[in-house]
Each structure stands twice: as structure tokens, then as C-alpha cells.
mmCIF file of C-alpha atoms in Angstrom:
data_model
loop_
_atom_site.group_PDB
_atom_site.id
_atom_site.type_symbol
_atom_site.label_atom_id
_atom_site.label_comp_id
_atom_site.label_asym_id
_atom_site.label_seq_id
_atom_site.Cartn_x
_atom_site.Cartn_y
_atom_site.Cartn_z
ATOM 1 C CA MET A 1 -15.568 -12.621 -3.375
ATOM 2 C CA ARG A 2 -17.130 -9.838 -1.152
ATOM 3 C CA GLY A 3 -20.410 -8.708 -0.129
ATOM 4 C CA LEU A 4 -21.499 -5.857 2.221
ATOM 5 C CA ASP A 5 -22.470 -7.970 4.682
ATOM 6 C CA GLY A 6 -18.873 -9.188 5.037
ATOM 7 C CA GLU A 7 -15.247 -9.307 3.223
ATOM 8 C CA PRO A 8 -13.749 -12.754 2.975
ATOM 9 C CA ASP A 9 -11.701 -11.340 0.523
ATOM 10 C CA GLY A 10 -9.534 -9.027 2.867
ATOM 11 C CA ARG A 11 -8.816 -6.379 0.368
ATOM 12 C CA ALA A 12 -7.455 -3.815 2.308
ATOM 13 C CA HIS A 13 -4.614 -4.434 5.716
ATOM 14 C CA GLU A 14 -3.746 -1.675 7.579
ATOM 15 C CA GLY A 15 -0.042 -1.835 8.294
ATOM 16 C CA HIS A 16 1.553 -0.508 11.617
ATOM 17 C CA HIS A 17 4.990 0.523 13.010
ATOM 18 C CA GLY A 18 7.264 -1.325 14.591
ATOM 19 C CA VAL A 19 8.149 -0.561 18.380
ATOM 20 C CA GLY A 20 11.664 -1.674 18.143
ATOM 21 C CA GLY A 21 14.881 -0.431 16.668
ATOM 22 C CA ASP A 22 16.919 2.734 17.205
ATOM 23 C CA ASP A 23 14.741 5.539 19.210
ATOM 24 C CA ARG A 24 17.618 7.283 20.852
ATOM 25 C CA TYR A 25 15.922 10.827 19.679
ATOM 26 C CA ALA A 26 12.127 9.883 20.468
ATOM 27 C CA THR A 27 9.642 12.369 21.798
ATOM 28 C CA GLY A 28 10.524 12.663 25.263
ATOM 29 C CA ARG A 29 13.818 11.664 25.602
ATOM 30 C CA ARG A 30 17.553 13.942 25.770
ATOM 31 C CA ARG A 31 20.587 13.770 23.566
ATOM 32 C CA SER A 32 23.402 13.188 25.666
ATOM 33 C CA ARG A 33 25.477 16.317 26.673
ATOM 34 C CA ARG A 34 28.808 14.584 24.678
ATOM 35 C CA THR A 35 26.709 14.908 21.318
ATOM 36 C CA VAL A 36 24.964 18.617 22.024
ATOM 37 C CA THR A 37 28.748 19.555 22.447
ATOM 38 C CA ALA A 38 30.026 18.020 19.624
ATOM 39 C CA ALA A 39 26.908 19.419 17.387
ATOM 40 C CA SER A 40 28.023 23.005 18.847
ATOM 41 C CA VAL A 41 31.714 22.532 17.716
ATOM 42 C CA THR A 42 30.817 21.646 14.279
ATOM 43 C CA ALA A 43 28.328 24.233 13.535
ATOM 44 C CA THR A 44 30.984 26.530 14.963
ATOM 45 C CA ALA A 45 34.019 25.230 12.622
ATOM 46 C CA GLY A 46 31.522 25.389 9.770
ATOM 47 C CA LEU A 47 30.713 29.441 10.466
ATOM 48 C CA VAL A 48 34.350 29.854 10.813
ATOM 49 C CA ALA A 49 34.880 28.002 7.645
ATOM 50 C CA VAL A 50 32.699 29.865 5.724
ATOM 51 C CA GLY A 51 33.658 33.688 7.209
ATOM 52 C CA LEU A 52 37.444 32.466 6.022
ATOM 53 C CA SER A 53 35.753 31.440 2.336
ATOM 54 C CA LEU A 54 33.673 34.885 2.547
ATOM 55 C CA ALA A 55 36.899 37.148 2.723
ATOM 56 C CA ALA A 56 38.961 34.848 0.283
ATOM 57 C CA CYS A 57 36.203 36.076 -1.966
ATOM 58 C CA SER A 58 36.263 39.855 -1.092
ATOM 59 C CA THR A 59 40.213 39.858 -1.298
ATOM 60 C CA GLY A 60 39.740 39.444 -5.313
ATOM 61 C CA GLY A 61 41.877 36.376 -5.415
ATOM 62 C CA THR A 62 42.670 34.523 -8.962
ATOM 63 C CA GLY A 63 41.516 31.142 -7.616
ATOM 64 C CA SER A 64 38.635 28.849 -8.683
ATOM 65 C CA ARG A 65 36.823 30.864 -5.627
ATOM 66 C CA ASP A 66 36.031 33.793 -8.233
ATOM 67 C CA GLU A 67 34.442 31.485 -10.846
ATOM 68 C CA GLY A 68 30.857 31.976 -9.967
ATOM 69 C CA ALA A 69 29.470 30.239 -12.682
ATOM 70 C CA ALA A 70 30.888 26.970 -11.859
ATOM 71 C CA ARG A 71 29.961 27.230 -8.212
ATOM 72 C CA THR A 72 26.156 27.743 -10.306
ATOM 73 C CA ASP A 73 27.028 24.797 -12.211
ATOM 74 C CA GLY A 74 28.147 22.773 -9.164
ATOM 75 C CA VAL A 75 24.820 23.723 -7.322
ATOM 76 C CA ALA A 76 22.266 22.705 -10.324
ATOM 77 C CA ALA A 77 24.439 19.245 -10.800
ATOM 78 C CA ALA A 78 23.459 18.490 -7.006
ATOM 79 C CA ALA A 79 19.831 19.063 -7.853
ATOM 80 C CA PRO A 80 17.826 15.657 -7.615
ATOM 81 C CA THR A 81 16.383 14.763 -10.752
ATOM 82 C CA PRO A 82 13.095 12.772 -10.175
ATOM 83 C CA SER A 83 13.271 9.098 -11.721
ATOM 84 C CA VAL A 84 9.702 8.883 -12.618
ATOM 85 C CA ALA A 85 7.430 11.309 -15.423
ATOM 86 C CA ALA A 86 4.678 13.111 -13.750
ATOM 87 C CA ASP A 87 2.501 11.284 -16.575
ATOM 88 C CA ASP A 88 3.136 7.806 -15.281
ATOM 89 C CA GLY A 89 1.336 8.154 -12.089
ATOM 90 C CA PRO A 90 -1.913 6.372 -11.616
ATOM 91 C CA ARG A 91 -4.543 7.990 -13.587
ATOM 92 C CA THR A 92 -7.832 9.458 -11.922
ATOM 93 C CA ALA A 93 -11.053 7.580 -11.967
ATOM 94 C CA GLU A 94 -14.635 9.135 -12.400
ATOM 95 C CA ARG A 95 -16.773 7.450 -10.069
ATOM 96 C CA VAL A 96 -19.914 6.478 -11.502
ATOM 97 C CA ASP A 97 -23.271 5.043 -9.902
ATOM 98 C CA PRO A 98 -23.505 1.152 -10.767
ATOM 99 C CA ILE A 99 -26.800 0.938 -9.395
ATOM 100 C CA ALA A 100 -27.932 3.655 -12.406
ATOM 101 C CA LEU A 101 -25.239 1.878 -14.744
ATOM 102 C CA LEU A 102 -27.435 -1.390 -14.444
ATOM 103 C CA LYS A 103 -30.659 -0.112 -14.347
ATOM 104 C CA ALA A 104 -30.362 1.625 -17.167
ATOM 105 C CA ASP A 105 -28.391 -1.050 -19.433
ATOM 106 C CA PRO A 106 -30.631 -2.211 -22.126
ATOM 107 C CA LYS A 107 -28.835 -5.758 -22.028
ATOM 108 C CA ILE A 108 -29.960 -6.965 -18.485
ATOM 109 C CA GLY A 109 -32.969 -8.612 -17.995
ATOM 110 C CA GLU A 110 -35.939 -6.881 -16.094
ATOM 111 C CA ARG A 111 -36.087 -9.859 -13.505
ATOM 112 C CA LEU A 112 -32.621 -8.906 -12.194
ATOM 113 C CA LYS A 113 -33.642 -5.074 -12.259
ATOM 114 C CA THR A 114 -36.367 -5.827 -10.360
ATOM 115 C CA ASP A 115 -34.522 -7.840 -7.809
ATOM 116 C CA LEU A 116 -31.760 -5.749 -7.285
ATOM 117 C CA LYS A 117 -32.569 -4.069 -3.970
ATOM 118 C CA PRO A 118 -30.773 -2.579 -0.404
ATOM 119 C CA CYS A 119 -29.972 -4.817 1.817
ATOM 120 C CA VAL A 120 -29.629 -2.632 4.402
ATOM 121 C CA ALA A 121 -31.123 1.162 4.030
ATOM 122 C CA ASP A 122 -29.838 2.398 0.856
ATOM 123 C CA ALA A 123 -26.913 0.136 0.591
ATOM 124 C CA TYR A 124 -26.737 -2.552 -2.379
ATOM 125 C CA PRO A 125 -24.732 -5.779 -2.722
ATOM 126 C CA VAL A 126 -22.481 -4.255 -5.568
ATOM 127 C CA ASP A 127 -19.032 -4.006 -5.710
ATOM 128 C CA ALA A 128 -17.435 -1.746 -8.941
ATOM 129 C CA SER A 129 -13.885 -1.441 -9.646
ATOM 130 C CA TYR A 130 -11.935 0.862 -12.074
ATOM 131 C CA GLY A 131 -8.957 0.298 -14.332
ATOM 132 C CA ASN A 132 -7.876 -0.221 -17.705
ATOM 133 C CA LEU A 133 -9.184 -3.113 -19.567
ATOM 134 C CA THR A 134 -9.965 -1.792 -23.202
ATOM 135 C CA ASN A 135 -7.219 1.028 -23.862
ATOM 136 C CA SER A 136 -10.133 3.963 -23.239
ATOM 137 C CA ALA A 137 -9.265 7.079 -22.724
ATOM 138 C CA ALA A 138 -11.515 6.690 -19.283
ATOM 139 C CA PRO A 139 -11.228 4.055 -17.192
ATOM 140 C CA ASP A 140 -13.201 1.046 -17.261
ATOM 141 C CA VAL A 141 -15.716 -0.419 -14.844
ATOM 142 C CA VAL A 142 -16.311 -3.841 -13.265
ATOM 143 C CA VAL A 143 -19.964 -4.359 -11.571
ATOM 144 C CA ASN A 144 -20.203 -7.493 -9.380
ATOM 145 C CA VAL A 145 -23.812 -7.607 -8.424
ATOM 146 C CA MET A 146 -24.403 -10.234 -5.693
ATOM 147 C CA THR A 147 -26.961 -11.820 -2.947
ATOM 148 C CA CYS A 148 -27.361 -10.149 0.409
ATOM 149 C CA GLY A 149 -27.202 -13.059 2.758
ATOM 150 C CA ASP A 150 -24.610 -14.970 1.316
ATOM 151 C CA ALA A 151 -22.495 -12.588 -0.941
ATOM 152 C CA VAL A 152 -22.684 -15.145 -4.019
ATOM 153 C CA GLY A 153 -21.867 -13.665 -7.118
ATOM 154 C CA ILE A 154 -25.334 -13.579 -9.519
ATOM 155 C CA GLY A 155 -23.607 -11.191 -12.501
ATOM 156 C CA THR A 156 -20.840 -9.504 -13.653
ATOM 157 C CA TYR A 157 -20.603 -6.399 -16.181
ATOM 158 C CA VAL A 158 -17.384 -4.241 -17.760
ATOM 159 C CA TYR A 159 -18.542 -1.277 -18.970
ATOM 160 C CA ARG A 160 -16.560 1.397 -21.223
ATOM 161 C CA LYS A 161 -16.981 4.994 -21.721
ATOM 162 C CA GLN A 162 -17.597 6.169 -25.376
ATOM 163 C CA SER A 163 -19.149 9.036 -26.575
ATOM 164 C CA ASN A 164 -19.581 10.612 -22.891
ATOM 165 C CA ARG A 165 -21.748 7.743 -22.072
ATOM 166 C CA TYR A 166 -20.921 4.006 -20.814
ATOM 167 C CA GLU A 167 -21.458 0.865 -23.137
ATOM 168 C CA ASN A 168 -21.806 -2.861 -21.884
ATOM 169 C CA VAL A 169 -19.105 -4.786 -23.476
ATOM 170 C CA PHE A 170 -19.009 -7.872 -21.251
ATOM 171 C CA MET A 171 -21.647 -9.762 -18.922
ATOM 172 C CA ALA A 172 -21.509 -12.838 -17.557
ATOM 173 C CA GLU A 173 -25.157 -13.838 -15.453
ATOM 174 C CA GLU A 174 -24.603 -17.081 -13.861
ATOM 175 C CA ALA A 175 -24.343 -18.171 -10.263
ATOM 176 C CA ALA A 176 -21.341 -17.938 -7.736
ATOM 177 C CA VAL A 177 -19.328 -15.425 -10.709
ATOM 178 C CA TYR A 178 -16.910 -12.492 -10.002
ATOM 179 C CA ALA A 179 -14.633 -10.245 -11.852
ATOM 180 C CA THR A 180 -11.789 -8.427 -11.072
ATOM 181 C CA ILE A 181 -9.033 -6.242 -12.787
ATOM 182 C CA ASP A 182 -5.665 -7.850 -12.955
ATOM 183 C CA ARG A 183 -3.128 -5.499 -14.666
ATOM 184 C CA GLY A 184 -4.793 -5.001 -17.671
ATOM 185 C CA ASP A 185 -6.651 -8.253 -17.740
ATOM 186 C CA LEU A 186 -10.422 -9.266 -16.883
ATOM 187 C CA VAL A 187 -10.363 -12.303 -14.679
ATOM 188 C CA VAL A 188 -13.249 -13.735 -14.333
ATOM 189 C CA THR A 189 -13.994 -16.675 -11.043
ATOM 190 C CA LYS A 190 -16.656 -19.059 -11.547
ATOM 191 C CA GLN A 191 -17.106 -21.084 -8.231
ATOM 192 C CA VAL A 192 -18.156 -25.054 -9.602
ATOM 193 C CA TYR A 193 -20.818 -26.914 -7.238
ATOM 194 C CA ALA A 194 -20.899 -30.693 -7.136
ATOM 195 C CA LYS A 195 -24.409 -32.486 -6.179
ATOM 196 C CA GLY A 196 -24.804 -31.823 -2.453
ATOM 197 C CA ASP A 197 -22.267 -28.523 -2.284
ATOM 198 C CA PRO A 198 -23.606 -26.120 0.149
ATOM 199 C CA VAL A 199 -23.343 -22.847 -0.631
ATOM 200 C CA ALA A 200 -20.726 -21.924 1.263
ATOM 201 C CA TYR A 201 -18.486 -24.870 0.268
ATOM 202 C CA PRO A 202 -17.867 -25.293 -3.609
ATOM 203 C CA SER A 203 -16.253 -28.282 -5.276
ATOM 204 C CA GLY A 204 -13.723 -25.991 -7.303
ATOM 205 C CA GLU A 205 -13.678 -22.708 -8.973
ATOM 206 C CA ASP A 206 -12.960 -21.895 -12.704
ATOM 207 C CA VAL A 207 -10.539 -18.955 -13.222
ATOM 208 C CA ILE A 208 -10.951 -17.240 -16.644
ATOM 209 C CA THR A 209 -9.153 -14.459 -18.221
ATOM 210 C CA TYR A 210 -9.937 -12.314 -20.702
ATOM 211 C CA ARG A 211 -8.134 -9.649 -22.997
ATOM 212 C CA TRP A 212 -9.496 -6.720 -24.989
ATOM 213 C CA SER A 213 -9.271 -7.453 -28.543
ATOM 214 C CA GLY A 214 -10.193 -5.587 -31.410
ATOM 215 C CA ASN A 215 -13.484 -4.361 -29.918
ATOM 216 C CA ARG A 216 -14.273 -6.955 -27.830
ATOM 217 C CA PHE A 217 -13.183 -9.514 -25.139
ATOM 218 C CA THR A 218 -11.504 -12.614 -25.909
ATOM 219 C CA GLN A 219 -10.438 -15.722 -23.646
ATOM 220 C CA HIS A 220 -6.532 -15.584 -22.799
ATOM 221 C CA ASP A 221 -6.583 -18.276 -20.244
ATOM 222 C CA TRP A 222 -7.901 -20.778 -18.209
ATOM 223 C CA VAL A 223 -7.137 -22.801 -14.892
ATOM 224 C CA HIS A 224 -9.371 -25.057 -13.145
ATOM 225 C CA ASN A 225 -8.866 -25.656 -9.024
ATOM 226 C CA ASP A 226 -10.674 -28.299 -7.187
ATOM 227 C CA TYR A 227 -10.911 -27.523 -3.875
ATOM 228 C CA SER A 228 -9.850 -30.204 -1.028
ATOM 229 C CA ARG A 229 -12.757 -31.416 1.120
ATOM 230 C CA ALA A 230 -10.678 -31.836 4.418
ATOM 231 C CA VAL A 231 -10.621 -28.908 5.579
ATOM 232 C CA GLY A 232 -13.469 -26.086 5.987
ATOM 233 C CA ASP A 233 -16.729 -27.731 6.029
ATOM 234 C CA GLY A 234 -16.082 -29.891 9.373
ATOM 235 C CA GLU A 235 -16.009 -33.361 7.343
ATOM 236 C CA GLY A 236 -12.695 -34.642 6.923
ATOM 237 C CA ALA A 237 -11.044 -32.572 9.286
ATOM 238 C CA GLU A 238 -9.431 -33.232 12.625
ATOM 239 C CA PRO A 239 -11.458 -35.436 15.084
ATOM 240 C CA ALA A 240 -12.812 -34.213 18.278
ATOM 241 C CA PRO A 241 -10.905 -35.032 21.242
ATOM 242 C CA SER A 242 -12.246 -38.297 22.813
ATOM 243 C CA GLU A 243 -13.848 -37.874 25.999
ATOM 244 C CA PRO A 244 -11.450 -39.339 29.417
ATOM 245 C CA PRO A 245 -12.202 -42.728 30.643
ATOM 246 C CA ALA A 246 -14.839 -42.737 33.460
ATOM 247 C CA ASP A 247 -13.356 -43.276 37.090
#
């Protein structure tokens, strides 16, 4: 789960190139004289071979060098064939204003709409995801609403585009809920709190997977996870080092 003031979920990681490896021809380094000489000899031999080939063709020989069609076919056969069709690429997601969707949604109560305010300047505690959930012509939109302080989800909504407008086809309004898109499935995670659990450390979670069937989402899978109390909240963790004995 992530909020506008923190991203513990770690959705993006920047990669980097290593500094090792065979970098013989990196910027600032020169090729050895032996390499340059060999390259010159090879290029000269190549030019001579091309000249002899052209000379043989101009003399009207009867060998395979006169077969222009075969030469053309060879070039065509050497051309690479794309392995992926152009239509197999990712679809472009039409960006929408999630705040406008929420405030115009008749299924959402007025209390949530009234409490939906920016955390800082015009930054709302709202995430939006785009993907194929309902096999619609346009990407579906998943909107998660969170609290500003601790980024706890308080509502998740799925919008499907129909007749040039977005319709609410799924919603869950409860504490600590967050939805994501996973390979065409809608995955809803609900934090489970036992009595006395702080907001930052729930006792477990329910992970529910929904799939689109006909004209609605149906539950496909359910998983419950219990969290360890020995880590994270300071209780049951490694003991603090004891003080050295007094002299």
C-alpha cells in the first residue's frame, strides 16, 4: 500500500549498469596497433574481393554470379523477420481524472466526497491504475483512496468505460483496503486488525482475487496471511545489548 507521503510498496526501482566487464573499447581508450593493422588488412582484402567479383560479372560469365534473381532472393532471405506482431504491444491507457470520477459517482456517499481533500497543495491521497479487467475496448481504471497521514486505504473502486462514460462496476469502502490489477484479475487486499493492533502493524491480511464474469466481478480466490509479531513492532524482536558491568 502506498500513499502520497510515502511509498513502502516500492513500485519502481531504477536499474544501473555495472562498471566491470570487458571494456576494451570504452571512451578514452585506444585500440592496439595490432588491431588497427589487422582491420586495415581485412578491409583491403575485402575491397579486392569485391573488385574481382564485379570484374567477373562484367565479362559475361555463365556461372551463378550472373543469376540476378538468385542474388536478390538471398538478400531477401537474410532480412530479419519480426517475431512479435505490432498488435501484440501494450495498449495506450487513456488517462482520466480520478478525483472527477469519484465526485461524479452516484454510488459514492457524500461523506467520502466531502472528506476527499488534498493532503498538500493539490495532491490528493488517490492512486489510479489502468489495465484490462473487463475485456472492454478501453482500459479499466482502478482508483484507491487513502488517508493522508498513514496512507491507509479507505476505499477502492473500479470503473469501466461504456458509451463514452465511465461506470462504477466494483467498490469496497472499508478500513485498510487496497486493490491492484494482476494479469487481468482484480486483487483486493484487506488488512486484518486484532484488538489493540496499531494502524501500522495489523495482525494479518486477506487477499481476495476477483474475475470479470458476464457483467460483474465474482470471487475467484482467497488467501489469508497471519503476520509475525516477532518483527517490525519492537515486541519480541532482538533484545537490546546489556550494559557492561560497572568497574
